CSV table of C-alpha atoms in Angstrom, one decimal:
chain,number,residue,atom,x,y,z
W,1,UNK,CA,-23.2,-8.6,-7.7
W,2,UNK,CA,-19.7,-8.1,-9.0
W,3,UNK,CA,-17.8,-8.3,-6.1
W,4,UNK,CA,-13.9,-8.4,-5.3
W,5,UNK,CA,-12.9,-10.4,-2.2
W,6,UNK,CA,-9.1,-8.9,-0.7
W,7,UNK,CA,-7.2,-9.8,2.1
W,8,UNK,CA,-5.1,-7.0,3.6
W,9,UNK,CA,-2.1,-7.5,6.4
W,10,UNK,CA,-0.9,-6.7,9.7
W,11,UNK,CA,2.4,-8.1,8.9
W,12,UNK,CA,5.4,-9.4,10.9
W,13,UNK,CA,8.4,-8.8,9.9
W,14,UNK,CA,10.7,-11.6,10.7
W,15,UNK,CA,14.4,-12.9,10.8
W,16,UNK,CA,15.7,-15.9,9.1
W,17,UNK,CA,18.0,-18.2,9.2
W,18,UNK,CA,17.7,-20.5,6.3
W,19,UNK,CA,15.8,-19.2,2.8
W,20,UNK,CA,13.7,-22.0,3.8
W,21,UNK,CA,12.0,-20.3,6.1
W,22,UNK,CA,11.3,-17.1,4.2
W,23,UNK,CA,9.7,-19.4,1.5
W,24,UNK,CA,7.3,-21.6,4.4
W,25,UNK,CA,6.6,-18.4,5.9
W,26,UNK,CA,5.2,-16.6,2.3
W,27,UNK,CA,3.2,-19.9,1.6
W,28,UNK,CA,2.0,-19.7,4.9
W,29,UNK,CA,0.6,-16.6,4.4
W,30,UNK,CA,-1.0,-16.5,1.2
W,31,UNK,CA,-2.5,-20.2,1.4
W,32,UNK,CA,-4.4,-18.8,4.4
W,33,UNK,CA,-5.9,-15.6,2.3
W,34,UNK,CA,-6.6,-17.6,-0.9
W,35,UNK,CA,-8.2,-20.6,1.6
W,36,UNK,CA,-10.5,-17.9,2.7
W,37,UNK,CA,-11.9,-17.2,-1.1
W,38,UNK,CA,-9.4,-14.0,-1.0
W,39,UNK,CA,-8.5,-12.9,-4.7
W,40,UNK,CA,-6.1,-10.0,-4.2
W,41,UNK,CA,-3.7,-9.9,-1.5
W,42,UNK,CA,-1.9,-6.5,0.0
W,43,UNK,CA,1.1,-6.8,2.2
W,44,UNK,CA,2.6,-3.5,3.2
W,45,UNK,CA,5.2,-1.0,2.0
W,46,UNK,CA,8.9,-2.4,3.4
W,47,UNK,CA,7.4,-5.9,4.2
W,48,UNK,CA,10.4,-6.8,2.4
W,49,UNK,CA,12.8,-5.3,4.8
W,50,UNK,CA,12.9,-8.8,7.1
W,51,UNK,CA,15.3,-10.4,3.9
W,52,UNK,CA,17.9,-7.7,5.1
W,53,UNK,CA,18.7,-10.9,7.8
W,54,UNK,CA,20.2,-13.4,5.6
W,55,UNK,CA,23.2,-10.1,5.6
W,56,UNK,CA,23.5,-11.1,9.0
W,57,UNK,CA,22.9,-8.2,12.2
W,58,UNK,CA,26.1,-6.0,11.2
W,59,UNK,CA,24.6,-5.5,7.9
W,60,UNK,CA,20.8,-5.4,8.3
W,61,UNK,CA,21.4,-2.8,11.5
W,62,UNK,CA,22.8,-0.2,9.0
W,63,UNK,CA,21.3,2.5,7.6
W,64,UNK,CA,22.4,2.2,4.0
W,65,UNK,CA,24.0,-1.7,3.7
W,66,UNK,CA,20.6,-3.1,4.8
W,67,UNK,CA,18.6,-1.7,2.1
W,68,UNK,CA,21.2,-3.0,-0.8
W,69,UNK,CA,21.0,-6.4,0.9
W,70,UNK,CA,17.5,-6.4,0.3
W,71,UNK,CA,17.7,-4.9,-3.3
W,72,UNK,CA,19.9,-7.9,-4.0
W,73,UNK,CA,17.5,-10.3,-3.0
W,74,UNK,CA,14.3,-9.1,-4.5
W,75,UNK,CA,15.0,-10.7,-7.7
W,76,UNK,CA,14.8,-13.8,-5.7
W,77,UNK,CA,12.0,-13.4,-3.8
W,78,UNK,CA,9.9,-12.3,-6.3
W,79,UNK,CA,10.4,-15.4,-7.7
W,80,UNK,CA,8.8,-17.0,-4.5
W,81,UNK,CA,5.6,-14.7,-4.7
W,82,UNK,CA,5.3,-14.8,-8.3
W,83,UNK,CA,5.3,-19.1,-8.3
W,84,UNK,CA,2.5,-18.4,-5.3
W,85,UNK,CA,0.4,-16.5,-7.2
W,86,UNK,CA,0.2,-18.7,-9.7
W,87,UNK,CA,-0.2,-21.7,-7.7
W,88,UNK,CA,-2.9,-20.3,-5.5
W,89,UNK,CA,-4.4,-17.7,-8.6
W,90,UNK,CA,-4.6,-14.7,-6.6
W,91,UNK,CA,-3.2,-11.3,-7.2
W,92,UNK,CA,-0.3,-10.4,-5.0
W,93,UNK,CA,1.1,-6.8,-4.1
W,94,UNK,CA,4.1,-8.2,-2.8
W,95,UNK,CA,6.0,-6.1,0.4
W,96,UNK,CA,7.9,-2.8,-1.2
W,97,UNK,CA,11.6,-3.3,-1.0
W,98,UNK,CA,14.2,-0.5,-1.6
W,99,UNK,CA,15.9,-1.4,-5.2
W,100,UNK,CA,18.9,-0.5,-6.3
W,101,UNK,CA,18.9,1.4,-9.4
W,102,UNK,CA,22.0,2.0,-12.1
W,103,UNK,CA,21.5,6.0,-10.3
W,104,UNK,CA,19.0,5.8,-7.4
W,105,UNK,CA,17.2,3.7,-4.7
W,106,UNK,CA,13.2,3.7,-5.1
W,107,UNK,CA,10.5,1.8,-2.6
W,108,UNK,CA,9.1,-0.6,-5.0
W,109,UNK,CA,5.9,-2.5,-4.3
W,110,UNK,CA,5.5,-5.7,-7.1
W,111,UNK,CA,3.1,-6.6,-8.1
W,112,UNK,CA,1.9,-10.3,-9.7
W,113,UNK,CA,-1.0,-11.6,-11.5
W,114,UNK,CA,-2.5,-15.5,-11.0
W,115,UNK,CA,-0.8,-16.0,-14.1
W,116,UNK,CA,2.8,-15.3,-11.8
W,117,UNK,CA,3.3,-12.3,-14.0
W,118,UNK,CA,5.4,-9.5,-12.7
W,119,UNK,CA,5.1,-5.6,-12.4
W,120,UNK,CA,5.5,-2.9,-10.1
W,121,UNK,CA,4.8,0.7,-8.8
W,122,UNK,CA,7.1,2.7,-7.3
W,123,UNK,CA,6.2,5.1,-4.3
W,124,UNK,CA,5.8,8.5,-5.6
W,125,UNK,CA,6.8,10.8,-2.8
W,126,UNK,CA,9.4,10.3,0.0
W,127,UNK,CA,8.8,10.9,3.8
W,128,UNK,CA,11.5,13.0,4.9
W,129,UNK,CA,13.2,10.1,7.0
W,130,UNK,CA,13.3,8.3,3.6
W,131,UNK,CA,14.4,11.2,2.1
W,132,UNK,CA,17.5,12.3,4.9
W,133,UNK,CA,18.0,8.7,6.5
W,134,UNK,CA,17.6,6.1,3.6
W,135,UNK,CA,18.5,8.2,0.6
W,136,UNK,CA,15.7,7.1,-1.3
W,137,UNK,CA,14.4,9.1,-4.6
W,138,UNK,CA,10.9,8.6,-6.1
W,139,UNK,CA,10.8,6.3,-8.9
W,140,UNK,CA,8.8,5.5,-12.0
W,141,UNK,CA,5.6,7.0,-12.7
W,142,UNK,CA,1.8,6.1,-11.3
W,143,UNK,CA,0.3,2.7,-13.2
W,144,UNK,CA,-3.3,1.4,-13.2
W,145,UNK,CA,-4.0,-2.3,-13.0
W,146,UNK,CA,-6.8,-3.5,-15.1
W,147,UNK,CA,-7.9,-7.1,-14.0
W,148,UNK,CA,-11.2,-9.3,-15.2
W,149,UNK,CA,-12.9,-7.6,-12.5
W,150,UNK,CA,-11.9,-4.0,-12.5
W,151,UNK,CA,-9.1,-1.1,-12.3
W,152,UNK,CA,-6.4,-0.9,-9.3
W,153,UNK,CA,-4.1,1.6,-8.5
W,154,UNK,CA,-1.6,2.4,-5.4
W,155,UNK,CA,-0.5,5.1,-3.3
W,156,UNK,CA,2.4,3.6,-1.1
W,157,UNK,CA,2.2,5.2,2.4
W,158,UNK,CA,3.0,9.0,2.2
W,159,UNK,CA,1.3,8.7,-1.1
W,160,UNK,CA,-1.9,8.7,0.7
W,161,UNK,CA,-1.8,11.4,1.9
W,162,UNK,CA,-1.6,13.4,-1.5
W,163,UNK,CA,-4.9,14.0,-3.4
W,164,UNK,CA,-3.7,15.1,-6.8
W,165,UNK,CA,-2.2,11.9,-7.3
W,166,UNK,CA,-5.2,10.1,-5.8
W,167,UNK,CA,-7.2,11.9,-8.4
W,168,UNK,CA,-4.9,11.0,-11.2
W,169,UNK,CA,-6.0,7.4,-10.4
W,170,UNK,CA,-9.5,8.0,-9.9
W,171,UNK,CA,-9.4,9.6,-13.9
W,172,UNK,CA,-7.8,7.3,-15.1
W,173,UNK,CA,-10.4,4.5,-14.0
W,174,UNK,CA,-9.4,3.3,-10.5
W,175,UNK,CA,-11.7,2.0,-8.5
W,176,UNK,CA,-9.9,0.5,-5.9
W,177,UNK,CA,-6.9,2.2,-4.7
W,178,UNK,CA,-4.3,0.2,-2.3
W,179,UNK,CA,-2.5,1.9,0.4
W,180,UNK,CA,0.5,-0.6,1.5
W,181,UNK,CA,2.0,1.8,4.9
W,182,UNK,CA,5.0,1.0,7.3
W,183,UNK,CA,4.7,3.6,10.3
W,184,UNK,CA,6.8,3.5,13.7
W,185,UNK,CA,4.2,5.8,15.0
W,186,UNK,CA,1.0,5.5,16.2
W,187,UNK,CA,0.4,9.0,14.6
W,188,UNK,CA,2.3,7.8,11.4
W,189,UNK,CA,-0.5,5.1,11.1
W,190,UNK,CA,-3.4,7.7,11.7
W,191,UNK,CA,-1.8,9.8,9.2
W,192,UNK,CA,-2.1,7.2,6.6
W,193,UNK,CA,-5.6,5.8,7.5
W,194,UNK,CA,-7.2,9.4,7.5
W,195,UNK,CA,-5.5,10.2,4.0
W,196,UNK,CA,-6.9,6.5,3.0
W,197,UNK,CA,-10.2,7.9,4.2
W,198,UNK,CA,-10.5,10.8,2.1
W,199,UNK,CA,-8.9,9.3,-1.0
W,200,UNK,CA,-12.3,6.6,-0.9
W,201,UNK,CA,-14.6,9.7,-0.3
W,202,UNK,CA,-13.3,12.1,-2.8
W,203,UNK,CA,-12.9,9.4,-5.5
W,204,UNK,CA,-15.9,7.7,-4.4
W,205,UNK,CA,-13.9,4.6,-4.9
W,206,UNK,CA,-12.6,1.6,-1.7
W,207,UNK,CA,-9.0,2.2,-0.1
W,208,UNK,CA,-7.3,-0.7,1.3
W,209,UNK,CA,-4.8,-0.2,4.0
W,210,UNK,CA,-1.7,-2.9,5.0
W,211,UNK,CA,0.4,-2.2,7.7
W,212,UNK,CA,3.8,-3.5,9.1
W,213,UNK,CA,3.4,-4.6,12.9
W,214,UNK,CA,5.5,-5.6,15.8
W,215,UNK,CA,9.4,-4.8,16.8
W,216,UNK,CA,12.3,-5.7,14.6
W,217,UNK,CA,15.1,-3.9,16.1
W,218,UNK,CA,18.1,-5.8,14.1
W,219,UNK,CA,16.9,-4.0,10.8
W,220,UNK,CA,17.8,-0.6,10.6
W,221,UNK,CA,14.6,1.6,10.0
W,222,UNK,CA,11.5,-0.9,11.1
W,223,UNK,CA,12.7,-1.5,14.2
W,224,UNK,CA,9.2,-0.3,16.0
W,225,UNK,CA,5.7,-1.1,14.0
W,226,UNK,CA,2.5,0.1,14.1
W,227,UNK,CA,-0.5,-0.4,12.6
W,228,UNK,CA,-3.6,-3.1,11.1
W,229,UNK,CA,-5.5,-3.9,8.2
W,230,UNK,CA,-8.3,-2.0,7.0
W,231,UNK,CA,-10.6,-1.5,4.2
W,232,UNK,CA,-12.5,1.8,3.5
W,233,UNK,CA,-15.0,3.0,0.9
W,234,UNK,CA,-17.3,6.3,0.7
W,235,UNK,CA,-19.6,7.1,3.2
W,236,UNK,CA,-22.9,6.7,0.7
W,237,UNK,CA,-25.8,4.7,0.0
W,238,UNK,CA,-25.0,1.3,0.6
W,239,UNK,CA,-21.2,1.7,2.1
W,240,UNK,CA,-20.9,1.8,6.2
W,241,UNK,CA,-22.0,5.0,7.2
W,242,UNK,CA,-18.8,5.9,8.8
W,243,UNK,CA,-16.8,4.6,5.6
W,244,UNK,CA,-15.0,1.8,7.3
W,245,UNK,CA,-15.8,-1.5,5.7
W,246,UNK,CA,-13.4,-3.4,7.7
W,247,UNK,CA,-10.4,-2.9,10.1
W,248,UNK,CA,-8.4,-5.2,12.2
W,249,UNK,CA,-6.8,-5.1,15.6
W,250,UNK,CA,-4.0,-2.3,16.1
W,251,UNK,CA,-0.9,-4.2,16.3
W,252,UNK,CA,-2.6,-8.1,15.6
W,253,UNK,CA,-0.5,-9.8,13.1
W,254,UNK,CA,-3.1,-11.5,10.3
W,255,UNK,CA,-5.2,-10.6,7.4
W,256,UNK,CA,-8.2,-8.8,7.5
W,257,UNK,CA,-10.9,-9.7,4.9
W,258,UNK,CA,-13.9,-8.0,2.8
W,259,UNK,CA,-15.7,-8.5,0.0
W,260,UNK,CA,-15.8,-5.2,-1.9
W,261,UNK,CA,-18.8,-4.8,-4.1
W,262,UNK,CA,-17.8,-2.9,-7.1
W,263,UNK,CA,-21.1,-2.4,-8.3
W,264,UNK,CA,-21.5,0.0,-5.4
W,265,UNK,CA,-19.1,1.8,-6.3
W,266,UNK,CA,-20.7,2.4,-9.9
W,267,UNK,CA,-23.7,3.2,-8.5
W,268,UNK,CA,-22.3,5.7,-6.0
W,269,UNK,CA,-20.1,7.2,-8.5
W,270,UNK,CA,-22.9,7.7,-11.3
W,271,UNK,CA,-25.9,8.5,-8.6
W,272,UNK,CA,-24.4,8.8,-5.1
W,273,UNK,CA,-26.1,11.0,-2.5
W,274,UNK,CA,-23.0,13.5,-3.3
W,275,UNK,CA,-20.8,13.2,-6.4
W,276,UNK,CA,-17.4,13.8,-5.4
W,277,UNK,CA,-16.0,12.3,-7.8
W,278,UNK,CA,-17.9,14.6,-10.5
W,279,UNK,CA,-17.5,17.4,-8.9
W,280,UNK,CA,-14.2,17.2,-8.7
W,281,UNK,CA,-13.4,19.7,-11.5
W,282,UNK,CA,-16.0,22.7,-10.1
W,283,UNK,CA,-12.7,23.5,-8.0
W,284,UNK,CA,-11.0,24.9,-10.8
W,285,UNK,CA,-10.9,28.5,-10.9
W,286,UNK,CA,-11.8,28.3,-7.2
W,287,UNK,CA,-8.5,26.8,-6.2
W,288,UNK,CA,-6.2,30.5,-7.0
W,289,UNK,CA,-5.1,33.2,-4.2
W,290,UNK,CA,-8.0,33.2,-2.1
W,291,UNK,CA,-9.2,37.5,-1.7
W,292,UNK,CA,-8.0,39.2,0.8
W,293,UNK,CA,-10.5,40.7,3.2
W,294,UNK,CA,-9.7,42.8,6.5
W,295,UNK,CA,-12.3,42.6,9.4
W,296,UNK,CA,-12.2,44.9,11.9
């Protein structure tokens, strides 16, 4: 079996003191996924939001100082998860951050190999309290992630919840797509999950879902969390039948495991009970202004 174990959060976001602790508190975390036999970690979309502290509560409680205070330390703490990486030789998504650009702000997710090398995807489409409250623009374009094992992609949050960009992924050879989310809500979450869910049964490939969790009412736009881990694939031959492969507790900080079997997802793909994923393109010409009929 060619398998791919991950390790998904419910993460914490936390307030620090002393760089010290942010560093303990990222070894901490990924030493307990890669002790488990994990080989790709997700943390979620604004996981990197707690570094807004070392600002101080003036700065971190603002709308628009807290994310620059973060953009000036990602730098930094990339250099933290990248040295982890390596030292443990697992695949990190690192928390998205909002980075500073020469012209814009983007959410940012990095992303490092075992080798501690560095890259990135930026979240395609903005919620509208990004949009209206945190001033962020979308930033580069979509990227696929070829490891040893197989083809990655990721739709930060919102993104989820779009399937043309999904698809993109799914064409250009992803077969496991990662959904990093931060919702306030727990409707936000749902919102996120269910667009996870259809993005694994469409593209007949596994969605993995990280979520931010608990209060942080210093820093200005996670103050409330919601959400868990989870891991989803199609609803086929030899996937759960109700497409969930694993989930957490709502709101339990921790990681939540699975072992992904990509040769399931071959097999679906190439002789699944359905072919979504083939059939994709038998919706063109059906997709224009539907007829118009009057019933009486």
């Amino acid at each position: 079996m060619s398998s791919l174990k991950v390790a998904t959060a419910a993460y914490p976001l936390s307030w620090f003191e002393d760089w010290s602790e942010y560093e303990a508190k990222m070894r901490s975390w990924v030493a307990e996924a890669a002790g488990q036999g994990a080989e790709l970690l997700l943390f979620p979309e604004y996981g990197a939001m707690e570094l807004a502290s070392f600002a101080g509560p003036a700065v971190a409680g603002h709308r628009l100082h807290s994310s620059k205070a973060v953009s000036d330390l990602v730098e930094r703490s990339n250099g933290v998860l990248a040295a982890q990486a390596q030292d443990f030789s697992v695949m990190i998504i690192g928390g998205s951050a909002p980075v500073v650009l020469r012209d814009k702000v983007v959410n940012r997710a990095p992303v490092f190999g075992p080798d501690g090398t560095l890259e990135f995807q930026d979240k395609q489409i903005m919620t509208r309290f990004e949009r209206d409250d945190l001033e962020i623009c979308d930033g580069g374009p979509l990227k696929l992630f070829e490891t040893d094992k197989t083809k990655i992609g990721i739709l930060t949050c919102y993104d989820s919840q779009f399937p043309l960009i999904g698809r993109a992924l799914v064409a250009a050879g992803a077969e496991v797509i990662l959904a990093p989310s931060c919702t306030g809500a727990l409707e936000g979450y749902w919102r996120v999950r269910l667009g996870a869910m259809a993005r694994a049964l469409e593209g007949q490939c596994v969605t993995v879902m990280a979520s931010v969790v608990g209060a942080r009412p210093e820093i200005y736009g996670v103050e409330v969390n919601t959400g868990m881990g989870a891991v989803f694939g199609p609803p086929d031959i030899g996937f759960p039948p109700d497409g969930v492969i694993a989930s957490g507790t709502m709101d339990q900080p921790g990681w939540t495991y699975a072992d992904i079997d990509l040769d399931l997802i071959r097999r679906a793909r190439a002789d699944g009970k359905v072919l979504n994923a083939t059939h994709w393109t038998e919706q063109a010409g059906r997709d224009g202004k539907p007829e118009h009929i009057w019933v009486k």
